[in-house]
């Protein structure tokens, strides 16, 4: 991947996991990064380690006003952002026969509504520029998981939204891409495993995985950053499956 010098990125979910690795990688390649997360203290630690060209911002992706403030803040400091990485997400266990609608609402609001809120504002400002949105979906959007119905539905809808947005984005000279990671060793996944028996849960997760391991967050982040780079300029409305061969 080439230099990101002069590029301005907003990365949600940047306090940990894939989002943190994406922010660090874009920064290492010369980009200016706004690290957005609901946990300001954690994202502040990451930004302080990166020092220059890294700005922590508290963001609840469900809050339209907070999104507006973020874009105004980014513009005032660095200019118009030309990369938006929607990495914030929640994973809550839920099945159709025991569906908790409060969890359903939270999952949809974070995994889907928050992406649409940020993407709308991003495309509004990109009318005369070339920008890129990268959405973090999941292989669960394509397979369906009986115990994660809220997660699967939200990520499946995100794939449909990515395809729909790619048509709108052409008016803004921008492009939209979705990534579908398989099992990745993030704090969110670790928390899910710890709620069950960790050893048996890991075994179940890795059983259909040919490589017999989780991806590291950096392995996924590298593909995200490629999708946001000029080298991926022909990717639009695309779904990139990054799952170690699980669905091959």
Coordinates of C-alpha atoms in Angstrom, one line a residue, residues 5-247:
X5 CA 0.0 11.3 3.5
X6 CA -2.5 14.1 3.1
X7 CA -5.4 11.7 3.7
X8 CA -7.8 12.3 6.6
X9 CA -9.6 9.4 8.2
X10 CA -12.4 8.9 10.7
X11 CA -12.3 5.5 12.3
X12 CA -15.1 4.4 14.7
X13 CA -14.5 1.7 17.3
X14 CA -10.9 2.9 17.4
X15 CA -10.3 2.2 21.1
X16 CA -9.5 -1.5 20.6
X17 CA -9.6 -4.5 18.2
X18 CA -9.9 -4.0 14.4
X19 CA -10.7 -0.3 14.7
X20 CA -7.6 0.5 16.7
X21 CA -5.4 -1.5 14.3
X22 CA -6.9 0.4 11.3
X23 CA -6.3 3.7 12.9
X24 CA -2.7 2.8 13.8
X25 CA -2.0 1.5 10.3
X26 CA -3.4 4.5 8.5
X27 CA -1.4 6.8 10.8
X28 CA 1.8 4.8 10.3
X29 CA 1.3 5.3 6.5
X30 CA 1.2 9.1 7.0
X31 CA -2.5 9.7 7.4
X32 CA -4.3 12.0 9.8
X33 CA -6.7 10.0 12.0
X34 CA -9.7 10.9 14.1
X35 CA -10.1 8.0 16.5
X36 CA -13.8 7.9 17.5
X37 CA -15.2 5.7 20.2
X38 CA -17.8 5.8 23.0
X39 CA -14.9 5.2 25.4
X40 CA -13.0 8.4 25.3
X41 CA -10.4 7.4 27.9
X42 CA -9.3 4.3 26.0
X43 CA -9.2 6.0 22.6
X44 CA -7.3 8.8 24.3
X45 CA -4.6 6.4 25.3
X46 CA -4.2 5.2 21.7
X47 CA -4.1 8.7 20.3
X48 CA -1.5 9.8 22.9
X49 CA 0.7 6.9 21.8
X50 CA 0.4 8.0 18.1
X51 CA 1.1 11.7 19.1
X52 CA 0.9 13.9 16.0
X53 CA -1.9 13.6 13.5
X54 CA -4.1 11.6 15.9
X55 CA -7.2 13.0 17.6
X56 CA -9.4 11.2 20.0
X57 CA -13.1 11.9 19.9
X58 CA -15.9 10.6 22.0
X59 CA -18.7 9.2 19.7
X60 CA -21.8 7.2 20.3
X61 CA -22.5 6.2 16.7
X62 CA -26.3 6.2 17.5
X63 CA -26.2 9.9 18.1
X64 CA -26.8 12.0 15.0
X65 CA -25.8 15.2 16.8
X66 CA -22.5 13.6 18.0
X67 CA -21.7 12.7 14.4
X68 CA -22.3 16.2 13.2
X69 CA -20.0 17.5 15.9
X70 CA -17.3 15.0 14.9
X71 CA -17.3 16.2 11.3
X72 CA -17.2 19.8 12.3
X73 CA -14.3 19.0 14.7
X74 CA -12.4 17.2 12.0
X75 CA -12.9 19.9 9.4
X76 CA -11.8 22.6 11.9
X77 CA -8.6 20.8 12.7
X78 CA -7.5 19.0 9.5
X79 CA -10.1 19.6 6.7
X80 CA -12.6 17.4 5.0
X81 CA -12.2 13.7 5.8
X82 CA -11.9 11.5 2.8
X83 CA -11.9 8.1 4.6
X84 CA -14.6 6.7 6.9
X85 CA -14.1 3.3 8.5
X86 CA -17.2 2.1 10.3
X87 CA -15.6 -0.5 12.7
X88 CA -17.8 0.1 15.8
X89 CA -20.0 -2.8 16.6
X90 CA -21.7 -4.9 19.3
X91 CA -22.1 -8.7 19.5
X92 CA -24.9 -9.9 21.8
X93 CA -26.1 -13.5 22.1
X94 CA -29.7 -13.8 21.0
X95 CA -31.9 -16.5 19.4
X96 CA -35.4 -16.2 18.0
X97 CA -37.0 -18.1 20.8
X98 CA -35.3 -16.0 23.5
X99 CA -35.1 -12.7 21.7
X100 CA -34.5 -9.7 23.9
X101 CA -35.8 -6.7 22.0
X102 CA -33.7 -4.3 24.0
X103 CA -30.6 -6.1 22.8
X104 CA -32.1 -6.2 19.3
X105 CA -32.6 -2.4 19.3
X106 CA -29.1 -1.8 20.6
X107 CA -27.5 -4.2 18.0
X108 CA -29.4 -2.6 15.1
X109 CA -28.7 0.9 16.3
X110 CA -24.9 0.4 16.6
X111 CA -24.2 -2.0 13.8
X112 CA -26.5 -0.5 11.2
X113 CA -28.1 2.8 12.1
X114 CA -24.8 4.3 13.3
X115 CA -23.2 3.4 10.0
X116 CA -25.9 5.0 8.0
X117 CA -25.8 8.2 10.1
X118 CA -22.0 8.6 9.6
X119 CA -22.1 7.6 6.0
X120 CA -24.9 10.1 5.1
X121 CA -22.8 13.0 6.5
X122 CA -19.6 11.7 4.9
X123 CA -21.2 11.5 1.4
X124 CA -22.9 14.9 1.9
X125 CA -19.5 16.6 2.2
X126 CA -17.8 14.5 -0.5
X127 CA -19.7 16.1 -3.4
X128 CA -16.6 17.5 -5.0
X129 CA -14.0 15.1 -3.7
X130 CA -13.1 11.4 -3.9
X131 CA -13.7 9.6 -0.7
X132 CA -14.1 6.0 0.5
X133 CA -16.3 4.3 3.1
X134 CA -15.3 0.9 4.5
X135 CA -18.0 -0.9 6.5
X136 CA -17.1 -3.8 8.8
X137 CA -19.8 -6.5 8.3
X138 CA -19.2 -10.2 9.1
X139 CA -19.3 -13.7 7.6
X140 CA -22.3 -14.2 9.9
X141 CA -24.2 -12.0 7.5
X142 CA -24.0 -14.7 4.9
X143 CA -24.3 -17.9 7.0
X144 CA -26.8 -17.1 9.7
X145 CA -26.1 -18.1 13.3
X146 CA -29.0 -19.4 15.4
X147 CA -27.7 -17.9 18.6
X148 CA -26.8 -14.5 17.1
X149 CA -29.9 -13.5 15.2
X150 CA -29.7 -9.8 16.0
X151 CA -26.0 -9.7 15.0
X152 CA -26.6 -11.6 11.8
X153 CA -29.6 -9.5 10.7
X154 CA -27.8 -6.2 11.4
X155 CA -24.7 -7.3 9.5
X156 CA -26.8 -8.7 6.6
X157 CA -28.6 -5.4 6.4
X158 CA -25.2 -3.6 6.4
X159 CA -24.2 -5.6 3.3
X160 CA -27.4 -4.5 1.5
X161 CA -26.8 -0.9 2.7
X162 CA -23.3 -1.0 1.3
X163 CA -24.5 -2.1 -2.1
X164 CA -27.2 0.6 -2.1
X165 CA -24.8 3.3 -0.9
X166 CA -22.3 2.5 -3.7
X167 CA -24.8 3.7 -6.2
X168 CA -25.4 6.9 -4.3
X169 CA -21.7 7.4 -3.8
X170 CA -21.0 7.8 -7.5
X171 CA -22.7 11.2 -7.4
X172 CA -20.2 12.2 -4.7
X173 CA -17.3 10.6 -6.6
X174 CA -16.8 8.3 -3.7
X175 CA -16.9 4.5 -3.2
X176 CA -18.2 2.2 -0.5
X177 CA -16.8 -1.3 0.4
X178 CA -17.8 -3.9 3.0
X179 CA -15.4 -6.3 4.7
X180 CA -16.7 -9.6 6.1
X181 CA -14.2 -10.9 8.6
X182 CA -14.5 -14.4 10.1
X183 CA -13.6 -15.1 13.7
X184 CA -11.2 -12.5 14.9
X185 CA -9.4 -12.3 18.3
X186 CA -10.8 -9.0 19.5
X187 CA -11.9 -7.9 23.0
X188 CA -15.5 -8.1 21.8
X189 CA -15.1 -11.7 20.8
X190 CA -13.1 -12.6 23.9
X191 CA -15.8 -11.2 26.1
X192 CA -18.4 -13.3 24.2
X193 CA -16.2 -16.5 24.7
X194 CA -15.7 -15.8 28.4
X195 CA -19.4 -15.7 29.0
X196 CA -19.4 -19.4 27.9
X197 CA -16.8 -22.0 28.8
X198 CA -13.9 -20.5 26.9
X199 CA -12.1 -23.7 25.8
X200 CA -15.2 -25.4 24.4
X201 CA -16.5 -22.1 22.9
X202 CA -13.2 -21.6 21.1
X203 CA -13.3 -25.2 19.8
X204 CA -16.8 -24.6 18.4
X205 CA -15.8 -21.4 16.7
X206 CA -12.7 -22.9 15.1
X207 CA -14.2 -26.2 14.1
X208 CA -15.2 -24.9 10.6
X209 CA -12.0 -22.9 10.2
X210 CA -9.4 -24.6 7.9
X211 CA -6.6 -22.6 9.5
X212 CA -7.7 -23.6 13.0
X213 CA -7.1 -20.2 14.5
X214 CA -8.6 -16.8 14.9
X215 CA -7.5 -13.9 12.8
X216 CA -5.5 -11.2 14.5
X217 CA -7.1 -7.7 14.4
X218 CA -4.1 -6.6 12.4
X219 CA -4.8 -9.2 9.7
X220 CA -8.2 -7.7 9.2
X221 CA -7.1 -4.1 9.5
X222 CA -4.5 -4.6 6.7
X223 CA -7.3 -5.5 4.3
X224 CA -9.4 -2.6 5.5
X225 CA -6.6 -0.2 4.9
X226 CA -6.0 -1.7 1.4
X227 CA -9.7 -1.2 0.6
X228 CA -9.3 2.5 1.6
X229 CA -6.2 3.0 -0.4
X230 CA -5.7 4.3 -4.0
X231 CA -4.6 0.8 -5.0
X232 CA -8.2 -0.4 -4.5
X233 CA -9.7 2.4 -6.5
X234 CA -11.8 -0.1 -8.6
X235 CA -13.6 -1.5 -5.5
X236 CA -17.1 -0.1 -5.1
X237 CA -20.1 -1.9 -3.8
X238 CA -17.8 -4.8 -3.2
X239 CA -17.9 -7.4 -0.4
X240 CA -14.5 -8.7 0.6
X241 CA -14.6 -12.0 2.6
X242 CA -11.6 -12.3 5.0
X243 CA -12.2 -15.5 6.9
X244 CA -9.2 -17.8 6.4
X245 CA -11.3 -20.0 4.1
X246 CA -14.2 -20.7 6.5
X247 CA -16.8 -20.2 3.7

